[in-house]
mmCIF file of C-alpha atoms and ligand atoms in Angstrom:
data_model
loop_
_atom_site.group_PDB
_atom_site.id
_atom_site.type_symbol
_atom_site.label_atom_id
_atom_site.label_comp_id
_atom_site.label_asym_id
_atom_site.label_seq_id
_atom_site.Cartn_x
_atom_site.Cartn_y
_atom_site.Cartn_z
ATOM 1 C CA UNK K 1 0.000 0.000 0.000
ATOM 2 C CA UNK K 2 1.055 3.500 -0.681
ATOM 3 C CA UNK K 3 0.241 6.190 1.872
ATOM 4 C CA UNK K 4 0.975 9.408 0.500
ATOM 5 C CA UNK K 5 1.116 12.755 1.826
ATOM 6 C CA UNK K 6 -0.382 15.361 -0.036
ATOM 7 C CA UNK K 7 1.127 18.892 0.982
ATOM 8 C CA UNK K 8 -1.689 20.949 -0.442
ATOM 9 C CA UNK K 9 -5.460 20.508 -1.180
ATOM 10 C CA UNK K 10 -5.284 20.732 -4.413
ATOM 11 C CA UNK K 11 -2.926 17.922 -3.595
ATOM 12 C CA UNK K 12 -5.227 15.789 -1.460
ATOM 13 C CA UNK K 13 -7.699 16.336 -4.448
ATOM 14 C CA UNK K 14 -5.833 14.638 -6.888
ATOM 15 C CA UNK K 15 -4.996 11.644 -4.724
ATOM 16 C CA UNK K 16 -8.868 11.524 -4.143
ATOM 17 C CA UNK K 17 -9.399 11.724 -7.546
ATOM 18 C CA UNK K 18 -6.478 8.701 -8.203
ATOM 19 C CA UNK K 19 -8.739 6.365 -5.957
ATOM 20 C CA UNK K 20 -6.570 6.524 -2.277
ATOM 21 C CA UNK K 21 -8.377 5.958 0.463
ATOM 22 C CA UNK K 22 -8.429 8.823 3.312
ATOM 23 C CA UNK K 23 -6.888 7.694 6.791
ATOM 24 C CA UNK K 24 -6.446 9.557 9.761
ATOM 25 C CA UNK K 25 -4.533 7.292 12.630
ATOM 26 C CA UNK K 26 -5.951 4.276 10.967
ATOM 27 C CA UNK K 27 -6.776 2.929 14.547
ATOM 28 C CA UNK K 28 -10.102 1.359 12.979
ATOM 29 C CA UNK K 29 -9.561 1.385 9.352
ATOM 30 C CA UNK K 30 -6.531 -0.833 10.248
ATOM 31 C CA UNK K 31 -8.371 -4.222 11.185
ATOM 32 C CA UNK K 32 -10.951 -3.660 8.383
ATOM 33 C CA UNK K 33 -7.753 -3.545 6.006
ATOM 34 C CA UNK K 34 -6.510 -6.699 7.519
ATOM 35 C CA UNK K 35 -9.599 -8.299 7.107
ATOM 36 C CA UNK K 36 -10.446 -7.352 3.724
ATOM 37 C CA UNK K 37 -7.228 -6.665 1.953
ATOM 38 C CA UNK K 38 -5.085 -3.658 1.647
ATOM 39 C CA UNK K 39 -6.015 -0.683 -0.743
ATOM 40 C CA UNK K 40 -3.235 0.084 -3.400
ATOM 41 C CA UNK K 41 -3.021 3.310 -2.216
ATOM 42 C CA UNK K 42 -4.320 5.554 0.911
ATOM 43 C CA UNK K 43 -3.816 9.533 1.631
ATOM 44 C CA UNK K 44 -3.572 11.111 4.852
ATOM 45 C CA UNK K 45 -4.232 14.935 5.633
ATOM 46 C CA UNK K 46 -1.555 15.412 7.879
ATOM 47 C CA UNK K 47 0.584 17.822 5.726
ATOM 48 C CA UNK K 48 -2.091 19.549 4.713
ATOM 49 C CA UNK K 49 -2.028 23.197 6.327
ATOM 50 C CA UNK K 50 -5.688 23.588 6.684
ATOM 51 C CA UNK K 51 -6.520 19.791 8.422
ATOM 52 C CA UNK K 52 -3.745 20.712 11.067
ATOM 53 C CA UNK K 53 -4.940 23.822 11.911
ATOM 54 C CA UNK K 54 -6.553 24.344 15.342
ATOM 55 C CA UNK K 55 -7.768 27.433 16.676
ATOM 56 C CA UNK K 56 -9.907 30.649 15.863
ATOM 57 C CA UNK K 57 -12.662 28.816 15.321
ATOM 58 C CA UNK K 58 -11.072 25.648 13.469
ATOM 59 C CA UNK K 59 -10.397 21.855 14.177
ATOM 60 C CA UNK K 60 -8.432 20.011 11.304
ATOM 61 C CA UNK K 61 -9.539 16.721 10.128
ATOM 62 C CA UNK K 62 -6.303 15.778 10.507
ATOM 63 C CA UNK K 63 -5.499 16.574 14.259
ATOM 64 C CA UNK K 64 -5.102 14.259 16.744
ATOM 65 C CA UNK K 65 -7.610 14.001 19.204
ATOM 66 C CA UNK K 66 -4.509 14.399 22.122
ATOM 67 C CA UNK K 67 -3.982 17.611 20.323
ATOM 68 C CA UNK K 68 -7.519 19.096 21.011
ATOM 69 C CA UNK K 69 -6.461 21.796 23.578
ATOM 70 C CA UNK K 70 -7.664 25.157 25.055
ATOM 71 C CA UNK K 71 -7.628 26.926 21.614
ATOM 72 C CA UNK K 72 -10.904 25.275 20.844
ATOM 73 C CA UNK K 73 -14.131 25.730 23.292
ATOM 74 C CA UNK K 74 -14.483 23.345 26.403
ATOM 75 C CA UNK K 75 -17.178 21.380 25.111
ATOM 76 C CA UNK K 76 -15.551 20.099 21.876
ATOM 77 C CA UNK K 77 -11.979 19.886 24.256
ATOM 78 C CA UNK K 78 -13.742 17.830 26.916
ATOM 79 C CA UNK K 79 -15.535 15.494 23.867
ATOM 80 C CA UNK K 80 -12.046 14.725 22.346
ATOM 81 C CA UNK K 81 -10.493 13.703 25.915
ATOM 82 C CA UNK K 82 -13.327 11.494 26.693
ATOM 83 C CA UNK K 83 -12.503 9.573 23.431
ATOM 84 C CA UNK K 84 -10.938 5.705 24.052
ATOM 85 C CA UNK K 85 -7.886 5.505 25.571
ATOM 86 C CA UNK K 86 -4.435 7.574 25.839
ATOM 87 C CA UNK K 87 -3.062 5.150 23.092
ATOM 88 C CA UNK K 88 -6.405 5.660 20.912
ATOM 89 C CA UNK K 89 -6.093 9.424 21.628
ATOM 90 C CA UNK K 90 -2.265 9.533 20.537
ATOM 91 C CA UNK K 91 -3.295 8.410 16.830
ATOM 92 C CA UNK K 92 -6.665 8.642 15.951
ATOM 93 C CA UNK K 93 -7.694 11.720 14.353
ATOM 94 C CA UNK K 94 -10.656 13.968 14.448
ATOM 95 C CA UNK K 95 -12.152 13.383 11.011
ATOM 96 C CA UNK K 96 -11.746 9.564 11.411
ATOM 97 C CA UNK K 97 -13.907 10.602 14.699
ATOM 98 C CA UNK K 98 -16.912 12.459 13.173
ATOM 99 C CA UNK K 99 -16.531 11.221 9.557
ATOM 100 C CA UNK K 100 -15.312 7.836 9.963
ATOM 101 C CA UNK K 101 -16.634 6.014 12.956
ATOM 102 C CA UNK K 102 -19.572 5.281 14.470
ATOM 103 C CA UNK K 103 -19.844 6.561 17.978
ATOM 104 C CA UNK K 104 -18.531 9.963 16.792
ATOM 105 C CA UNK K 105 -17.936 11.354 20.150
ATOM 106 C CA UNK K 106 -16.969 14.586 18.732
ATOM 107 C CA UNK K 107 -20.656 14.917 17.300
ATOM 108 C CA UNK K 108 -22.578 16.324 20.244
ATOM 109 C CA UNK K 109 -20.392 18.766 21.164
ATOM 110 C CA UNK K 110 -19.794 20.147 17.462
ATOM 111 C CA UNK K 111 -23.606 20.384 17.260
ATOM 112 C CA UNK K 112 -23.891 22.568 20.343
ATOM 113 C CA UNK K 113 -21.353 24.296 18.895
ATOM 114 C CA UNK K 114 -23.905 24.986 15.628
ATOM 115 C CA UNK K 115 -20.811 24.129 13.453
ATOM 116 C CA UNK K 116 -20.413 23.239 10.009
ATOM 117 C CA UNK K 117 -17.491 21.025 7.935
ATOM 118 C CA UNK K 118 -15.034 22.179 5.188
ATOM 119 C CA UNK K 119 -15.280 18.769 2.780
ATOM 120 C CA UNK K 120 -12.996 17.782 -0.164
ATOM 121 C CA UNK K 121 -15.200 17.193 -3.392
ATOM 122 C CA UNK K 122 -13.665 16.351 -6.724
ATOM 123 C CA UNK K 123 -14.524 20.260 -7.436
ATOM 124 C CA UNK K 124 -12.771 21.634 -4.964
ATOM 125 C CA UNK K 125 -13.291 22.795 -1.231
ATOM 126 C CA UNK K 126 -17.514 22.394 0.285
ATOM 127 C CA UNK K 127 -19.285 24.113 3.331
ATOM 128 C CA UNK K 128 -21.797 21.639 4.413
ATOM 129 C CA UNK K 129 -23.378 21.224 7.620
ATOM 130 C CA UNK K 130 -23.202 18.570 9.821
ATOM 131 C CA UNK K 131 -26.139 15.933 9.352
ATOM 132 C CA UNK K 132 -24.041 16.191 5.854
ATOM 133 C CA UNK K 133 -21.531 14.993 7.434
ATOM 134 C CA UNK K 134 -23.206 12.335 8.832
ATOM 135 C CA UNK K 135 -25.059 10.901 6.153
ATOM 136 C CA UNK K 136 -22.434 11.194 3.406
ATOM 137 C CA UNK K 137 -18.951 10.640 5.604
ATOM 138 C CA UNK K 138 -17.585 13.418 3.372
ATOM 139 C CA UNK K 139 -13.212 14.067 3.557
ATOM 140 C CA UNK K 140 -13.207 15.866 6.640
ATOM 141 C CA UNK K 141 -10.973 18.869 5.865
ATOM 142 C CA UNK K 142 -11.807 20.880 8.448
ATOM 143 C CA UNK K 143 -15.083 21.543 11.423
ATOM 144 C CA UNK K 144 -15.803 25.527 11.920
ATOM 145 C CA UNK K 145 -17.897 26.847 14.275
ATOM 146 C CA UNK K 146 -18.671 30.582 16.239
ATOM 147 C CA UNK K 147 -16.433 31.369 19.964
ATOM 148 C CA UNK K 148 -20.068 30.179 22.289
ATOM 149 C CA UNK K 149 -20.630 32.456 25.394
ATOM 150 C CA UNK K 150 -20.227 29.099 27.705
ATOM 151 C CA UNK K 151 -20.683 25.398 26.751
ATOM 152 C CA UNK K 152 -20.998 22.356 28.863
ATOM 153 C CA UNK K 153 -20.525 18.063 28.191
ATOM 154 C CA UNK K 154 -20.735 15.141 30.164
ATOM 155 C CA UNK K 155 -20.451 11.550 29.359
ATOM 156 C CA UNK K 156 -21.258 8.843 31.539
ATOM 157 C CA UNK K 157 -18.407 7.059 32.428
ATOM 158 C CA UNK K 158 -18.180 3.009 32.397
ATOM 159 C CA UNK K 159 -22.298 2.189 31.886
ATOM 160 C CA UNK K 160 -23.343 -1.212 32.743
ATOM 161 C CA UNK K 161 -23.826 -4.115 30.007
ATOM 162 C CA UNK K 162 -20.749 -1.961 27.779
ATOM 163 C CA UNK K 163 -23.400 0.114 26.819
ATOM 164 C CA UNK K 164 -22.750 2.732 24.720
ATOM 165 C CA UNK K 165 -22.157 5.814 26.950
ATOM 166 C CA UNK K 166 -25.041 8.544 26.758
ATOM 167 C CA UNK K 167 -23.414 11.792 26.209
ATOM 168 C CA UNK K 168 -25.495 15.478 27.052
ATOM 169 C CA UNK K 169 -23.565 18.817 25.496
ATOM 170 C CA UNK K 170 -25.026 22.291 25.848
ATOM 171 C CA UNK K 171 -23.776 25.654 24.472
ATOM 172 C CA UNK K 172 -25.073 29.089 24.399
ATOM 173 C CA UNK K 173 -24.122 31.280 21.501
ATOM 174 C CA UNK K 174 -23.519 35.090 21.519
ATOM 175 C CA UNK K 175 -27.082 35.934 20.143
ATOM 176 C CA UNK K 176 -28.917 33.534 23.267
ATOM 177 C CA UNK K 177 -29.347 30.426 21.252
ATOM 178 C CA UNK K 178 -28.831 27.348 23.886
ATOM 179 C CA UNK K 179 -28.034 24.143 21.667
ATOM 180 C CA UNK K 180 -28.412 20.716 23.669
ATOM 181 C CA UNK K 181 -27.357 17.674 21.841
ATOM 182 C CA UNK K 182 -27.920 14.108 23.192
ATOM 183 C CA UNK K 183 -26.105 10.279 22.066
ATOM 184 C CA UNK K 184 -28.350 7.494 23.575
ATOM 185 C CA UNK K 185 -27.753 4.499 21.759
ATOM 186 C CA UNK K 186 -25.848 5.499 18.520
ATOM 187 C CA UNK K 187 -28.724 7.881 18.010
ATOM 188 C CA UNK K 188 -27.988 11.688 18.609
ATOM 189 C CA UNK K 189 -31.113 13.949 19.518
ATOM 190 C CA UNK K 190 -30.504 17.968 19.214
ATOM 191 C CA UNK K 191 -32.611 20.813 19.297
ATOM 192 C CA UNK K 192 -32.365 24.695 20.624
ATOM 193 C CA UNK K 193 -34.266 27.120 22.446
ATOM 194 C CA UNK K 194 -34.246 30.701 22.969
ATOM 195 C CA UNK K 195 -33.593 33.644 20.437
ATOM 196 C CA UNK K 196 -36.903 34.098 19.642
ATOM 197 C CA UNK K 197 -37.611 30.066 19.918
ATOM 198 C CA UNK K 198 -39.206 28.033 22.090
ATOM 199 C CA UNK K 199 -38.315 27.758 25.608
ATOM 200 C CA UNK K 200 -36.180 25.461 27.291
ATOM 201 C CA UNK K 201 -39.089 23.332 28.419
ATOM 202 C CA UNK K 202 -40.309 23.007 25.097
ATOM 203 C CA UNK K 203 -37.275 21.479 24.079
ATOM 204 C CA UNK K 204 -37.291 19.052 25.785
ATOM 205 C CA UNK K 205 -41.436 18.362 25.402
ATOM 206 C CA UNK K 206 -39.797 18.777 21.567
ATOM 207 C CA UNK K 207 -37.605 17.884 19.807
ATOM 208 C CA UNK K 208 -35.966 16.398 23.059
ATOM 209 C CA UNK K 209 -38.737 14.367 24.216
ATOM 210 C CA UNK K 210 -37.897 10.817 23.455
ATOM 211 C CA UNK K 211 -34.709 10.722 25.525
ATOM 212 C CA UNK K 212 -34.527 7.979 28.120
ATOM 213 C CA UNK K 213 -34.840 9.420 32.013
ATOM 214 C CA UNK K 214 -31.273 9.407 31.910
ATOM 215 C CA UNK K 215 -30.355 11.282 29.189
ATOM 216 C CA UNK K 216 -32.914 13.622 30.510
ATOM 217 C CA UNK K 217 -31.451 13.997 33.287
ATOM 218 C CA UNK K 218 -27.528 14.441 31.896
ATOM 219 C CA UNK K 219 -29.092 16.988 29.212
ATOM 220 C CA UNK K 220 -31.013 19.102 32.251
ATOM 221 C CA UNK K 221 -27.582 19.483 34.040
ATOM 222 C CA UNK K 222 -25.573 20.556 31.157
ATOM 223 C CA UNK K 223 -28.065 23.290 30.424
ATOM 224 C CA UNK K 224 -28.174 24.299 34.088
ATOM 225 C CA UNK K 225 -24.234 24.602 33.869
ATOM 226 C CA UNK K 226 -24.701 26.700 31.058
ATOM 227 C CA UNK K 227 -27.573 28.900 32.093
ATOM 228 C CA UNK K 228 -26.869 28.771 35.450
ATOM 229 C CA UNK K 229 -30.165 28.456 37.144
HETATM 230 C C1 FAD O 301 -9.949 1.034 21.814
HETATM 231 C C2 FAD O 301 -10.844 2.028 21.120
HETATM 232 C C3 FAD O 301 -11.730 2.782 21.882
HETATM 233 C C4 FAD O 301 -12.555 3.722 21.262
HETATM 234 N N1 FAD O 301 -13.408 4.482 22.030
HETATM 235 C C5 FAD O 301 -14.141 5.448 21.429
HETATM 236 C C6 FAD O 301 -14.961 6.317 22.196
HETATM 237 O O1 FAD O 301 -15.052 6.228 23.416
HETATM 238 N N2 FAD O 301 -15.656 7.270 21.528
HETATM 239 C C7 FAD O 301 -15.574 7.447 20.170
HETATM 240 O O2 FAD O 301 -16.207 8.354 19.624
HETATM 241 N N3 FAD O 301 -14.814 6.642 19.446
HETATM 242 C C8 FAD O 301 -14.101 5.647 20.035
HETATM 243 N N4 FAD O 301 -13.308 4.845 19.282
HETATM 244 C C9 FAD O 301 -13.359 5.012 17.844
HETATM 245 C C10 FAD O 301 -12.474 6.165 17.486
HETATM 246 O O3 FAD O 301 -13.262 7.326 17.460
HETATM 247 C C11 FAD O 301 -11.958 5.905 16.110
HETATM 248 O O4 FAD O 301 -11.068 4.805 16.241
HETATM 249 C C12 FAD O 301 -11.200 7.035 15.595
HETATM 250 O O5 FAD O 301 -11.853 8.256 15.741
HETATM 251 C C13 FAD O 301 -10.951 6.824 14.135
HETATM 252 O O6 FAD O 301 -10.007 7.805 13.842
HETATM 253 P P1 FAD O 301 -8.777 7.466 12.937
HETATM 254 O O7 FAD O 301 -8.135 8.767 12.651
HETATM 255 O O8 FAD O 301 -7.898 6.423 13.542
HETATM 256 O O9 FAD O 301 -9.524 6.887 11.672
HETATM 257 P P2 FAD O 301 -9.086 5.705 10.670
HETATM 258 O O10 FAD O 301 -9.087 4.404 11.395
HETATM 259 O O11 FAD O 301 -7.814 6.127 10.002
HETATM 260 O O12 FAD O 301 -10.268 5.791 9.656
HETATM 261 C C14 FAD O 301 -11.564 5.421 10.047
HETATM 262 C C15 FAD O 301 -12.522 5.787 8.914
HETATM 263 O O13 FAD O 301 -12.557 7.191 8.785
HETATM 264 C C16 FAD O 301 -12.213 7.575 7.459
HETATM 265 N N5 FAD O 301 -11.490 8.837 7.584
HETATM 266 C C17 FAD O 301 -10.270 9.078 8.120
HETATM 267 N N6 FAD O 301 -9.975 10.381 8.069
HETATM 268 C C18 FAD O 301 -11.046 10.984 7.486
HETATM 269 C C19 FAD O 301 -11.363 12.328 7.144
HETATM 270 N N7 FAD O 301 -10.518 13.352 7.374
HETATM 271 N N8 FAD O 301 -12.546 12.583 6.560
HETATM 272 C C20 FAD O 301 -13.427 11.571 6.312
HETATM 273 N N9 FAD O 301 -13.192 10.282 6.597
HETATM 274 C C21 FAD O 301 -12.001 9.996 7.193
HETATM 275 C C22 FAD O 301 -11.388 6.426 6.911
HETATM 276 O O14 FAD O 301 -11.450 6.356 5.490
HETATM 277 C C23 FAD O 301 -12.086 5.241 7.557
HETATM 278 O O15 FAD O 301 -13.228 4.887 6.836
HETATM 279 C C24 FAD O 301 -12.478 3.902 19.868
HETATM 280 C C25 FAD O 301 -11.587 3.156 19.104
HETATM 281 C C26 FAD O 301 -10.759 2.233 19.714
HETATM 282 C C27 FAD O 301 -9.790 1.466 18.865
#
């Protein structure tokens, strides 16, 4: 297999284009590969200037999750370190995370966060948004979003059964938008409230209303964090 290493987009696009197959850290594409046969060739992002950046309101595709510091809001910072394992951390990447994998950790938080995705298309560089994201598993260049006034994430730790873990995030944005995003299950539930919207009670009567009593619960005390009633 041949991994090459673009150093531009235009780059990337052209090993796209030649049939390689993105990886980030490859710590799940790896066993699927060992499975099912190599690919001839794969690309990474990781020389790409705009999947590395992090800051002012941008995550690269490319970054590791270990590298998601302060320069990007608590909630999205506090997703990333919640991810796996220190080992998993130290390799996998965030658009293997939210493009690539299934319990896309990083998902609740960047929908809080009302963010949207820079994706690599055979024409050239794409806004879309994030259910986008989700249903097409786009090349992750780059997640964008606007500094919130105060964010807030939990994820239950350990559940019973290896469950997968419910996770509750909750941002408020500079106009008074609160954004609550739940996982229960694989499924993620989202909605908003304020800004000339509904209240937060009819969010959760809403668009909110089918979580279990515990996701209730976790969503409830992100939004209290964040309002601070
Ligand atoms: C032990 C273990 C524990 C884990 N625990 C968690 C957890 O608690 N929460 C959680 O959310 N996840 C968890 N994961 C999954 C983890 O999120 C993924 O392994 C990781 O995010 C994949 O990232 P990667 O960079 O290694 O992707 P790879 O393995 O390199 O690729 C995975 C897929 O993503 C695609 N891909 C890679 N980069 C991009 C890109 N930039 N744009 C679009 N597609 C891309 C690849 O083509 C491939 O299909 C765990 C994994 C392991 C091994």
């Amino acid at each position: 297999m041949l991994l090459r290493l673009p150093t531009s987009v235009s780059e990337a696009r052209d090993c796209l284009a030649e049939g390689a197959i993105p990886v980030g850290g490859a710590t799940l594409i790896w066993a699927a590969w060992q499975r099912d046969g190599f690919p001839e060739q794969a690309v990474s992002l990781r020389k790409v200037p705009e999947a590395t950046a992090v800051g002012n309101g941008v995550l690269g595709g490319a970054v590791l999750l270990g590298q998601v510091d302060e320069r990007v809001p608590e909630v999205l910072r506090q997703a990333a370190k919640g991810v796996g394992t220190g080992a998993v951390r130290r390799a996998a990447t965030v658009g293997g995370n939210i493009a690539g994998s299934s319990l896309r950790d990083l998902l609740p938080a960047a929908i809080v966060l009302d963010a949207w995705a820079d994706v690599l298309t055979a024409d050239g560089v794409e806004q879309v948004d994030l259910a986008e994201v989700q249903a097409k598993s786009p090349v992750l260049l780059s997640l964008r979003w606007r500094e919130p006034v105060k964010g807030a994430y939990a994820k239950v730790a350990d559940p019973a059964g290896g469950e997968v873990p419910t996770i509750a995030a909750a941002a408020l944005d500079t106009e008074g938008v609160l954004r609550v995003a739940v996982r229960e299950g694989y499924v993620v539930s989202s909605g908003s409230a304020g800004a000339g919207g509904g209240g937060v009670d009819e969010l959760f009567a809403g668009p909110l209303s089918g979580l279990s009593d515990t996701g209730r619960s976790l969503a409830r005390r992100q939004v209290t964090a964040v309002l601070g009633e």
